[in-house]
mmCIF file of C-alpha atoms and ligand atoms in Angstrom:
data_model
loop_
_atom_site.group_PDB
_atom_site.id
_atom_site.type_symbol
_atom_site.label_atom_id
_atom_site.label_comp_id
_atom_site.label_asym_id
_atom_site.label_seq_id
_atom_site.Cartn_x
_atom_site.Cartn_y
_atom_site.Cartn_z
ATOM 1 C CA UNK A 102 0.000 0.000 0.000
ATOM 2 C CA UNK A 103 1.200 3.774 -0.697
ATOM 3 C CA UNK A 104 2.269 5.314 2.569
ATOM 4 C CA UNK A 105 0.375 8.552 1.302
ATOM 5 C CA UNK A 106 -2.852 6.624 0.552
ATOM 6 C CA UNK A 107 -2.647 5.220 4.028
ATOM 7 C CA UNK A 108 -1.943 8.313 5.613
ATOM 8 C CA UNK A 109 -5.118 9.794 3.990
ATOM 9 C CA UNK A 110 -7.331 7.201 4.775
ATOM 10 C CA UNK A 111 -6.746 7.133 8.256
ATOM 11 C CA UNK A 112 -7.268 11.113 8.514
ATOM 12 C CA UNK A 113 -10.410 10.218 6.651
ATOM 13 C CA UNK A 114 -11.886 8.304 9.326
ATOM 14 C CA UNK A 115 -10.892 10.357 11.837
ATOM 15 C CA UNK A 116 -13.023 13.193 10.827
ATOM 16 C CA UNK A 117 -15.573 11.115 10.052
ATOM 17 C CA UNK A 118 -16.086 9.564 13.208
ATOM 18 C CA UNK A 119 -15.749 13.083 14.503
ATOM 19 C CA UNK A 120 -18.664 14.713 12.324
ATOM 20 C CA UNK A 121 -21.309 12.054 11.781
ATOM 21 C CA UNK A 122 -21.848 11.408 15.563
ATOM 22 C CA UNK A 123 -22.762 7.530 14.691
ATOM 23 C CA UNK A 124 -25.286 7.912 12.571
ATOM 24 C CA UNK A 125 -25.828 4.510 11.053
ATOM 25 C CA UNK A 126 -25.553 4.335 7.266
ATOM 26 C CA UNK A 127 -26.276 8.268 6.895
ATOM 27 C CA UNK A 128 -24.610 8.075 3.739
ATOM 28 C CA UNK A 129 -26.788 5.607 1.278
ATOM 29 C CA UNK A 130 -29.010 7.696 0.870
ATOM 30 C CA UNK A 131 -26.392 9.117 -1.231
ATOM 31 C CA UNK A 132 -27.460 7.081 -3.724
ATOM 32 C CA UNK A 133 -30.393 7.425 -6.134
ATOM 33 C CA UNK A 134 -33.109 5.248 -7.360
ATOM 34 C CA UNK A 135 -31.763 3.351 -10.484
ATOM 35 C CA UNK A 136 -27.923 4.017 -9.539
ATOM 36 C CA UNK A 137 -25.444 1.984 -8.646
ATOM 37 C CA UNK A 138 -22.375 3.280 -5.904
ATOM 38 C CA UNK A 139 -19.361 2.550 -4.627
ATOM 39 C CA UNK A 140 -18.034 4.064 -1.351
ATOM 40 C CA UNK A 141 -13.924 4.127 -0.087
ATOM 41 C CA UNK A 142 -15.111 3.284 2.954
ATOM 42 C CA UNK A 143 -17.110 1.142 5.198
ATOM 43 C CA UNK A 144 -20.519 1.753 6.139
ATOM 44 C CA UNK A 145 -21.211 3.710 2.498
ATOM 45 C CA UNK A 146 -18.720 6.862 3.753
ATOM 46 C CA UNK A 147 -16.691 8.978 1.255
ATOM 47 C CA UNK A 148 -18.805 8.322 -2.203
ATOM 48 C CA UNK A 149 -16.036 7.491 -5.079
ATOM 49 C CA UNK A 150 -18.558 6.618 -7.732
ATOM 50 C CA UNK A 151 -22.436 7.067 -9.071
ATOM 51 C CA UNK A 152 -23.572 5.773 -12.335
ATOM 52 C CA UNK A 153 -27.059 5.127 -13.304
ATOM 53 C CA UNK A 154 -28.206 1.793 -14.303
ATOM 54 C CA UNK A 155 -28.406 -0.005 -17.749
ATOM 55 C CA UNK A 156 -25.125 0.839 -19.058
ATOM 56 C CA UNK A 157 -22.366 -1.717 -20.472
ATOM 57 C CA UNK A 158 -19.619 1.051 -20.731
ATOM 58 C CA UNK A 159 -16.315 0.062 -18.598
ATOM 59 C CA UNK A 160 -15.684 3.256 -16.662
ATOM 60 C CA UNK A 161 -12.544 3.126 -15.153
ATOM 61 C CA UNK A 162 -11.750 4.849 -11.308
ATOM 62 C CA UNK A 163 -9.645 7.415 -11.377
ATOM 63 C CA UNK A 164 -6.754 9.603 -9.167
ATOM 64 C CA UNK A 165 -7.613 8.687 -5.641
ATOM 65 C CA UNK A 166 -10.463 6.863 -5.970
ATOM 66 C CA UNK A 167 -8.988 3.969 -7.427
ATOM 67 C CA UNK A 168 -8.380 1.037 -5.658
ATOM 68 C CA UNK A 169 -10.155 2.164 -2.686
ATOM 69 C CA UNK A 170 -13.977 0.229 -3.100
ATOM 70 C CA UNK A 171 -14.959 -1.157 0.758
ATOM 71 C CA UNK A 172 -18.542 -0.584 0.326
ATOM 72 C CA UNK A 173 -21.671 -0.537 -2.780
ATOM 73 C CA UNK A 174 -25.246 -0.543 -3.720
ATOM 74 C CA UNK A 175 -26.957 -0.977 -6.355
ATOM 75 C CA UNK A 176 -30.867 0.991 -6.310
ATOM 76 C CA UNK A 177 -31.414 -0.856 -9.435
ATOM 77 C CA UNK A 178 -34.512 -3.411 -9.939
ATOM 78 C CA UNK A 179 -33.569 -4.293 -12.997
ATOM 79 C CA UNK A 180 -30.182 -4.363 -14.182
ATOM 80 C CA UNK A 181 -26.686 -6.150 -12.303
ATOM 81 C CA UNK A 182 -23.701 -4.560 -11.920
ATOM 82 C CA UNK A 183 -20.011 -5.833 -11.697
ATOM 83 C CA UNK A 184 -16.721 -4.317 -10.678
ATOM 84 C CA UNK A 185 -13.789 -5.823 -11.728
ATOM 85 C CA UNK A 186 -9.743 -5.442 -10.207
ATOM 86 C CA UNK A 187 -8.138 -3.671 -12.918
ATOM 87 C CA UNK A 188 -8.806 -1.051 -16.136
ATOM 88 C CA UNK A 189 -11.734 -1.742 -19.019
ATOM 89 C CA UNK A 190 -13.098 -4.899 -16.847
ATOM 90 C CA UNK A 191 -10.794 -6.824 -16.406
ATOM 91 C CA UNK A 192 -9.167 -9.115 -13.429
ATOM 92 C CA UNK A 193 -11.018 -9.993 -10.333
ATOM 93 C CA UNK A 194 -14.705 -9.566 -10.804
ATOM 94 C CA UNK A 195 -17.635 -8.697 -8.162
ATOM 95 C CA UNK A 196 -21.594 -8.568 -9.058
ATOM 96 C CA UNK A 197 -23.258 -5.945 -7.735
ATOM 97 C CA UNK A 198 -26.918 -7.389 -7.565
ATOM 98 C CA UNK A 199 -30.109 -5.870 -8.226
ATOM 99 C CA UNK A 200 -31.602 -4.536 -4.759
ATOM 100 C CA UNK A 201 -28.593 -5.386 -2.946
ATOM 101 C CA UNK A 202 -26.055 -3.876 -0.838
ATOM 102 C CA UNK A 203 -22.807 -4.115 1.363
ATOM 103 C CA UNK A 204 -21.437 -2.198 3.796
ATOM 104 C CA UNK A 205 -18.159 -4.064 4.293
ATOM 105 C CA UNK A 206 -17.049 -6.411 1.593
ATOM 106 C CA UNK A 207 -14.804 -9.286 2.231
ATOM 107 C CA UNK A 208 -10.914 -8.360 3.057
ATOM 108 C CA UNK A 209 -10.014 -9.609 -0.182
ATOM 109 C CA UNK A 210 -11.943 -7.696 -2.347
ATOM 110 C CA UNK A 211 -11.157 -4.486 -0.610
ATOM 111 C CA UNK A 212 -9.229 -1.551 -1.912
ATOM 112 C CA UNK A 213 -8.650 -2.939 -5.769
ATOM 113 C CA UNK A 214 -11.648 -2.046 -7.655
ATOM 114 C CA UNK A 215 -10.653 0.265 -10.752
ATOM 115 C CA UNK A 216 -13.688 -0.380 -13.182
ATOM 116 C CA UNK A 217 -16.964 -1.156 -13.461
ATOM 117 C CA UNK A 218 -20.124 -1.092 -15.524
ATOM 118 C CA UNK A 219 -23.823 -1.060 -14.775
ATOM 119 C CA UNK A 220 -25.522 -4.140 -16.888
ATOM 120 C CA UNK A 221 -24.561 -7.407 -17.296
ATOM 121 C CA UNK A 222 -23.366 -8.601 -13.947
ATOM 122 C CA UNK A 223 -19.623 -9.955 -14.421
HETATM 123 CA CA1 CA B 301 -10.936 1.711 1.030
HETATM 124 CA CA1 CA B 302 -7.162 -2.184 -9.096
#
């Protein structure tokens, strides 16, 4: 991990802890109907992506966003989404399904997303 990246992300928290008081999941509603997001942290904090559903574009993460996915959901009824390890879909693949949410995936899928689309599933 980049020292810098790790320096950043624990200031993050800090202040997060500091300004949302525990407020439980404050930050899905973030999120609109038909989208699909991605959050950098836990429990949906610091929003690194919103896309709305339907779309089989790769859109890759960029600057400090990238490689930082610990939380989703996808608002969608209709359509799957799936993020995948590196650029333009490919590597390690997760689906993001329709309806469905998590605030703290596995340790192993942490911090490596870079792309993702919003149709198809993986
Ligand atoms: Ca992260
Ligand atoms: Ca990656």
């Amino acid at each position: 991990m980049r020292i810098k990246t790790a320096i950043a992300a624990t200031m993050f928290v800090g202040a997060t802890l500091f300004t949302t008081g525990g407020v439980a999941h404050a930050s899905l509603s973030e999120c609109n109907t038909n989208n699909m997001c991605m959050w950098g942290n836990n429990d949906f904090h610091w929003l690194i992506g919103e896309r709305a559903h339907g779309s089989t574009t790769w859109t890759n993460l960029g600057g400090d966003r990238n490689d930082e996915m610990d939380s989703w959901a996808n608002r969608s009824a209709t359509h799957t989404g799936c993020m995948a390890e590196h650029s333009n879909g490919s590597g390690d693949k997760q689906d993001m399904h329709r309806n469905d949410t998590d605030n703290n995936v596995a340790p192993w899928n942490s911090d490596e997303i870079t792309s993702w689309r919003t149709r198809n599933g993986c």
